[in-house]
Amino acid sequence: MISGSLVALVTPMLPNGELDWQRLHNLVEFHIEKGTDGIVAVGTTGESATVTVEEHCQILKRVVEQVDGRVPVIAGSGGNATQEAVHLTAEAKAIGADACLLVTPYYNKPTQEGLYRHFATIAEAVAVPQILYNVPGRTSVDMLNETVNRLAGYENIIAIKDATGDLARGKELIDLCADRINVLSGDDATAAELILLGGKGDISVTANVAPAEMHELCALAQEGKAEEARALNQKLMPLHQKLFVESNPIPVKYALQEMGLIDCGIRLPLTPLASSYHEDVKGALSSCGIIS
């Protein structure tokens, strides 16, 4: 089952907003070299909301072909329309993704029954491993643990990315479901603690800029080395915090630009990082030894 440090990969773009295929290639190799345990392509950090369906599939195809089985590739294939999510998930399976990451439907705020039926429909329609994704701070809908527990009965629903940052709730989720699905963190600041409680990994924004460190953090926590994991997490805390001074992925794209790994491209309605935050992000990178 998919576990460890799974990078929520950004989608590199040129200054005019076109996709930057060369830097995408370079980023994938960077992550494999640095020990990232899996790559999430075209997830929400990868600007899935602003690429076209054709681009979405092109990005995923390139990543799957380049990785060539060296690490798992998880396709972002969620949507706020169930049939759109079914379509993207089917495309991801055809392309060869190892699993799909399905965010809760945003804006339309379905009920718990609606959430259950949404994910159940996708699970029944496409025979590919699927990871649920609950991030109420971005979607304005919260999938309750009871609903996740119902969905954990589907054989091809293998995990959930819990981005609530609520450790008590995460422990309850582990107690309910860990015999059937992996519980993964989607909140870098609390990921080590969730893994120490029984979680299996982290789908990480911080891993974009500190892949080796996030791999080590997850490994230490999975091995139960709490003191070492907490010490490393404390060292990385400036990144966990400053990579969210504006809406993700604005700050992490700026950080990668400062590292020389991508160009400045980002698509509206997202905008480049405000100059007032530049020193915050550069300071976090410097404090973690990523830039001098």
GROMACS .gro file of C-alpha atoms in nm:
model
  292
    1MET     CA    1   0.000   0.000   0.000
    2ILE     CA    2   0.112   0.354  -0.075
    3SER     CA    3   0.301   0.511   0.216
    4GLY     CA    4   0.588   0.739   0.317
    5SER     CA    5   0.658   1.086   0.179
    6LEU     CA    6   0.439   1.146  -0.125
    7VAL     CA    7   0.506   1.480  -0.290
    8ALA     CA    8   0.207   1.689  -0.399
    9LEU     CA    9   0.398   1.793  -0.710
   10VAL     CA   10   0.363   2.144  -0.849
   11THR     CA   11   0.305   2.186  -1.223
   12PRO     CA   12   0.590   2.396  -1.368
   13MET     CA   13   0.481   2.671  -1.606
   14LEU     CA   14   0.653   2.928  -1.821
   15PRO     CA   15   0.601   3.301  -1.748
   16ASN     CA   16   0.318   3.308  -2.004
   17GLY     CA   17   0.137   3.022  -1.824
   18GLU     CA   18   0.221   2.749  -2.074
   19LEU     CA   19   0.328   2.414  -1.934
   20ASP     CA   20   0.704   2.377  -1.887
   21TRP     CA   21   0.774   2.019  -1.990
   22GLN     CA   22   1.152   2.031  -1.940
   23ARG     CA   23   1.127   2.151  -1.582
   24LEU     CA   24   0.855   1.895  -1.512
   25HIS     CA   25   1.098   1.627  -1.628
   26ASN     CA   26   1.372   1.773  -1.409
   27LEU     CA   27   1.145   1.788  -1.103
   28VAL     CA   28   1.048   1.423  -1.136
   29GLU     CA   29   1.414   1.318  -1.151
   30PHE     CA   30   1.493   1.547  -0.856
   31HIS     CA   31   1.234   1.370  -0.643
   32ILE     CA   32   1.341   1.020  -0.735
   33GLU     CA   33   1.706   1.109  -0.668
   34LYS     CA   34   1.618   1.258  -0.327
   35GLY     CA   35   1.416   0.957  -0.209
   36THR     CA   36   1.056   1.073  -0.242
   37ASP     CA   37   0.837   0.765  -0.192
   38GLY     CA   38   0.566   0.858  -0.444
   39ILE     CA   39   0.456   1.138  -0.674
   40VAL     CA   40   0.110   1.294  -0.681
   41ALA     CA   41   0.070   1.444  -1.028
   42VAL     CA   42  -0.193   1.708  -1.111
   43GLY     CA   43  -0.340   1.719  -0.765
   44THR     CA   44  -0.469   2.042  -0.620
   45THR     CA   45  -0.112   2.163  -0.553
   46GLY     CA   46  -0.050   2.082  -0.919
   47GLU     CA   47  -0.314   2.341  -1.019
   48SER     CA   48  -0.564   2.082  -1.136
   49ALA     CA   49  -0.833   2.349  -1.120
   50THR     CA   50  -0.665   2.564  -1.387
   51VAL     CA   51  -0.526   2.313  -1.637
   52THR     CA   52  -0.752   2.183  -1.912
   53VAL     CA   53  -0.864   1.821  -1.917
   54GLU     CA   54  -0.632   1.759  -2.213
   55GLU     CA   55  -0.337   1.914  -2.026
   56HIS     CA   56  -0.429   1.718  -1.714
   57CYS     CA   57  -0.397   1.391  -1.903
   58GLN     CA   58  -0.081   1.501  -2.085
   59ILE     CA   59   0.095   1.587  -1.758
   60LEU     CA   60  -0.004   1.259  -1.600
   61LYS     CA   61   0.104   1.059  -1.905
   62ARG     CA   62   0.446   1.222  -1.908
   63VAL     CA   63   0.500   1.163  -1.537
   64VAL     CA   64   0.389   0.798  -1.555
   65GLU     CA   65   0.612   0.726  -1.855
   66GLN     CA   66   0.912   0.901  -1.705
   67VAL     CA   67   0.882   0.741  -1.362
   68ASP     CA   68   0.848   0.400  -1.529
   69GLY     CA   69   0.760   0.217  -1.211
   70ARG     CA   70   1.045   0.352  -0.997
   71VAL     CA   71   0.797   0.494  -0.743
   72PRO     CA   72   0.417   0.497  -0.734
   73VAL     CA   73   0.244   0.772  -0.930
   74ILE     CA   74  -0.085   0.895  -0.788
   75ALA     CA   75  -0.310   1.090  -1.021
   76GLY     CA   76  -0.519   1.378  -0.898
   77SER     CA   77  -0.856   1.294  -1.051
   78GLY     CA   78  -1.114   1.457  -0.825
   79GLY     CA   79  -1.379   1.707  -0.919
   80ASN     CA   80  -1.698   1.866  -0.793
   81ALA     CA   81  -1.903   1.679  -1.055
   82THR     CA   82  -1.916   1.305  -1.002
   83GLN     CA   83  -1.913   1.215  -1.370
   84GLU     CA   84  -1.614   1.441  -1.433
   85ALA     CA   85  -1.427   1.264  -1.153
   86VAL     CA   86  -1.525   0.925  -1.299
   87HIS     CA   87  -1.393   1.037  -1.640
   88LEU     CA   88  -1.061   1.165  -1.503
   89THR     CA   89  -1.016   0.854  -1.291
   90ALA     CA   90  -1.081   0.627  -1.589
   91GLU     CA   91  -0.829   0.828  -1.794
   92ALA     CA   92  -0.574   0.797  -1.515
   93LYS     CA   93  -0.621   0.421  -1.504
   94ALA     CA   94  -0.579   0.397  -1.882
   95ILE     CA   95  -0.260   0.604  -1.866
   96GLY     CA   96  -0.117   0.371  -1.604
   97ALA     CA   97  -0.135   0.561  -1.275
   98ASP     CA   98  -0.083   0.342  -0.970
   99ALA     CA   99  -0.364   0.513  -0.778
  100CYS     CA  100  -0.593   0.815  -0.789
  101LEU     CA  101  -0.639   1.095  -0.535
  102LEU     CA  102  -0.997   1.220  -0.516
  103VAL     CA  103  -1.069   1.547  -0.339
  104THR     CA  104  -1.409   1.605  -0.184
  105PRO     CA  105  -1.639   1.799  -0.420
  106TYR     CA  106  -1.582   2.170  -0.363
  107TYR     CA  107  -1.827   2.462  -0.367
  108ASN     CA  108  -2.152   2.263  -0.400
  109LYS     CA  109  -2.123   2.138  -0.038
  110PRO     CA  110  -2.285   1.792  -0.061
  111THR     CA  111  -2.432   1.620   0.242
  112GLN     CA  112  -2.256   1.322   0.402
  113GLU     CA  113  -2.485   1.095   0.200
  114GLY     CA  114  -2.391   1.287  -0.114
  115LEU     CA  115  -2.022   1.245  -0.033
  116TYR     CA  116  -2.070   0.873   0.025
  117ARG     CA  117  -2.253   0.826  -0.304
  118HIS     CA  118  -1.999   1.041  -0.494
  119PHE     CA  119  -1.702   0.829  -0.386
  120ALA     CA  120  -1.893   0.503  -0.402
  121THR     CA  121  -1.991   0.578  -0.762
  122ILE     CA  122  -1.628   0.639  -0.861
  123ALA     CA  123  -1.510   0.327  -0.679
  124GLU     CA  124  -1.771   0.114  -0.853
  125ALA     CA  125  -1.705   0.271  -1.195
  126VAL     CA  126  -1.325   0.246  -1.214
  127ALA     CA  127  -1.121  -0.051  -1.090
  128VAL     CA  128  -0.814   0.142  -0.980
  129PRO     CA  129  -0.680   0.203  -0.626
  130GLN     CA  130  -0.831   0.524  -0.490
  131ILE     CA  131  -0.735   0.764  -0.212
  132LEU     CA  132  -0.999   0.986  -0.055
  133TYR     CA  133  -0.896   1.346   0.019
  134ASN     CA  134  -1.060   1.558   0.287
  135VAL     CA  135  -0.945   1.921   0.304
  136PRO     CA  136  -1.233   2.126   0.447
  137GLY     CA  137  -1.025   2.444   0.466
  138ARG     CA  138  -1.016   2.457   0.086
  139THR     CA  139  -1.338   2.287  -0.022
  140SER     CA  140  -1.593   2.414   0.235
  141VAL     CA  141  -1.714   2.058   0.286
  142ASP     CA  142  -1.600   1.819   0.559
  143MET     CA  143  -1.621   1.443   0.513
  144LEU     CA  144  -1.683   1.301   0.859
  145ASN     CA  145  -1.500   0.996   0.990
  146GLU     CA  146  -1.823   0.797   0.989
  147THR     CA  147  -1.856   0.854   0.614
  148VAL     CA  148  -1.494   0.749   0.557
  149ASN     CA  149  -1.562   0.436   0.759
  150ARG     CA  150  -1.853   0.348   0.529
  151LEU     CA  151  -1.636   0.398   0.221
  152ALA     CA  152  -1.349   0.192   0.364
  153GLY     CA  153  -1.553  -0.116   0.279
  154TYR     CA  154  -1.472  -0.070  -0.091
  155GLU     CA  155  -1.175  -0.288  -0.185
  156ASN     CA  156  -1.026  -0.031  -0.422
  157ILE     CA  157  -1.049   0.258  -0.173
  158ILE     CA  158  -0.706   0.208  -0.018
  159ALA     CA  159  -0.634   0.528   0.178
  160ILE     CA  160  -0.746   0.871   0.286
  161LYS     CA  161  -0.550   1.195   0.286
  162ASP     CA  162  -0.666   1.373   0.601
  163ALA     CA  163  -0.573   1.743   0.576
  164THR     CA  164  -0.771   1.857   0.879
  165GLY     CA  165  -0.463   1.884   1.101
  166ASP     CA  166  -0.679   1.756   1.390
  167LEU     CA  167  -0.477   1.482   1.558
  168ALA     CA  168  -0.758   1.363   1.786
  169ARG     CA  169  -0.979   1.322   1.484
  170GLY     CA  170  -0.697   1.153   1.295
  171LYS     CA  171  -0.645   0.902   1.576
  172GLU     CA  172  -1.017   0.826   1.573
  173LEU     CA  173  -0.996   0.769   1.197
  174ILE     CA  174  -0.702   0.533   1.244
  175ASP     CA  175  -0.891   0.340   1.510
  176LEU     CA  176  -1.195   0.312   1.280
  177CYS     CA  177  -1.032   0.229   0.949
  178ALA     CA  178  -0.664   0.138   0.971
  179ASP     CA  179  -0.740  -0.233   0.931
  180ARG     CA  180  -0.880  -0.158   0.583
  181ILE     CA  181  -0.723   0.166   0.454
  182ASN     CA  182  -0.408   0.369   0.513
  183VAL     CA  183  -0.453   0.702   0.686
  184LEU     CA  184  -0.219   0.960   0.530
  185SER     CA  185  -0.161   1.313   0.652
  186GLY     CA  186  -0.226   1.611   0.429
  187ASP     CA  187  -0.098   1.861   0.686
  188ASP     CA  188   0.281   1.885   0.695
  189ALA     CA  189   0.304   2.047   1.038
  190THR     CA  190   0.125   1.758   1.211
  191ALA     CA  191   0.222   1.474   0.977
  192ALA     CA  192   0.493   1.327   1.200
  193GLU     CA  193   0.255   1.311   1.495
  194LEU     CA  194  -0.018   1.146   1.287
  195ILE     CA  195   0.227   0.883   1.165
  196LEU     CA  196   0.341   0.820   1.522
  197LEU     CA  197  -0.025   0.756   1.605
  198GLY     CA  198  -0.050   0.495   1.330
  199GLY     CA  199  -0.071   0.691   1.006
  200LYS     CA  200   0.124   0.561   0.708
  201GLY     CA  201   0.265   0.872   0.545
  202ASP     CA  202   0.219   1.227   0.424
  203ILE     CA  203   0.103   1.377   0.095
  204SER     CA  204   0.327   1.676   0.128
  205VAL     CA  205   0.370   2.031   0.001
  206THR     CA  206   0.696   2.075   0.192
  207ALA     CA  207   0.840   1.774   0.007
  208ASN     CA  208   0.848   1.988  -0.308
  209VAL     CA  209   1.145   2.181  -0.165
  210ALA     CA  210   1.278   1.937   0.099
  211PRO     CA  211   1.221   1.589  -0.045
  212ALA     CA  212   1.507   1.410   0.130
  213GLU     CA  213   1.413   1.561   0.465
  214MET     CA  214   1.044   1.472   0.431
  215HIS     CA  215   1.136   1.117   0.330
  216GLU     CA  216   1.351   1.090   0.642
  217LEU     CA  217   1.081   1.245   0.861
  218CYS     CA  218   0.820   0.994   0.747
  219ALA     CA  219   1.063   0.703   0.782
  220LEU     CA  220   1.161   0.802   1.136
  221ALA     CA  221   0.798   0.837   1.240
  222GLN     CA  222   0.702   0.505   1.080
  223GLU     CA  223   0.986   0.339   1.272
  224GLY     CA  224   0.853   0.488   1.597
  225LYS     CA  225   1.161   0.707   1.650
  226ALA     CA  226   0.954   0.984   1.803
  227GLU     CA  227   1.230   1.204   1.943
  228GLU     CA  228   1.426   1.209   1.617
  229ALA     CA  229   1.113   1.261   1.407
  230ARG     CA  230   1.000   1.551   1.626
  231ALA     CA  231   1.342   1.715   1.614
  232LEU     CA  232   1.348   1.700   1.234
  233ASN     CA  233   0.990   1.823   1.216
  234GLN     CA  234   1.080   2.121   1.433
  235LYS     CA  235   1.368   2.205   1.198
  236LEU     CA  236   1.126   2.194   0.902
  237MET     CA  237   0.851   2.391   1.079
  238PRO     CA  238   0.943   2.725   0.913
  239LEU     CA  239   0.873   2.563   0.576
  240HIS     CA  240   0.550   2.398   0.695
  241GLN     CA  241   0.430   2.742   0.803
  242LYS     CA  242   0.572   2.986   0.546
  243LEU     CA  243   0.472   2.775   0.245
  244PHE     CA  244   0.115   2.875   0.331
  245VAL     CA  245   0.152   3.252   0.377
  246GLU     CA  246  -0.067   3.281   0.067
  247SER     CA  247  -0.288   3.022  -0.099
  248ASN     CA  248  -0.110   2.701  -0.196
  249PRO     CA  249   0.070   2.658  -0.439
  250ILE     CA  250   0.167   3.027  -0.463
  251PRO     CA  251   0.441   3.021  -0.195
  252VAL     CA  252   0.586   2.681  -0.286
  253LYS     CA  253   0.615   2.783  -0.650
  254TYR     CA  254   0.804   3.094  -0.541
  255ALA     CA  255   1.030   2.877  -0.322
  256LEU     CA  256   1.107   2.643  -0.612
  257GLN     CA  257   1.180   2.944  -0.829
  258GLU     CA  258   1.428   3.070  -0.569
  259MET     CA  259   1.589   2.725  -0.574
  260GLY     CA  260   1.628   2.751  -0.953
  261LEU     CA  261   1.406   2.450  -1.016
  262ILE     CA  262   1.112   2.616  -1.195
  263ASP     CA  263   1.025   2.940  -1.374
  264CYS     CA  264   0.777   3.197  -1.240
  265GLY     CA  265   0.468   3.074  -1.425
  266ILE     CA  266   0.136   3.037  -1.245
  267ARG     CA  267  -0.219   3.058  -1.379
  268LEU     CA  268  -0.493   3.301  -1.293
  269PRO     CA  269  -0.681   3.336  -1.070
  270LEU     CA  270  -0.364   3.246  -0.878
  271THR     CA  271  -0.098   3.517  -0.884
  272PRO     CA  272   0.274   3.528  -0.804
  273LEU     CA  273   0.368   3.558  -0.437
  274ALA     CA  274   0.327   3.912  -0.305
  275SER     CA  275   0.663   4.082  -0.257
  276SER     CA  276   0.583   4.140   0.110
  277TYR     CA  277   0.617   3.764   0.165
  278HIS     CA  278   0.936   3.704  -0.032
  279GLU     CA  279   1.166   3.736   0.268
  280ASP     CA  280   0.943   3.507   0.476
  281VAL     CA  281   0.973   3.224   0.226
  282LYS     CA  282   1.342   3.281   0.156
  283GLY     CA  283   1.408   3.294   0.529
  284ALA     CA  284   1.237   2.958   0.576
  285LEU     CA  285   1.441   2.804   0.295
  286SER     CA  286   1.760   2.947   0.444
  287SER     CA  287   1.684   2.832   0.798
  288CYS     CA  288   1.640   2.478   0.668
  289GLY     CA  289   1.967   2.493   0.475
  290ILE     CA  290   1.803   2.472   0.134
  291ILE     CA  291   1.937   2.803   0.006
  292SER     CA  292   2.224   3.012   0.143
   0.00000   0.00000   0.00000
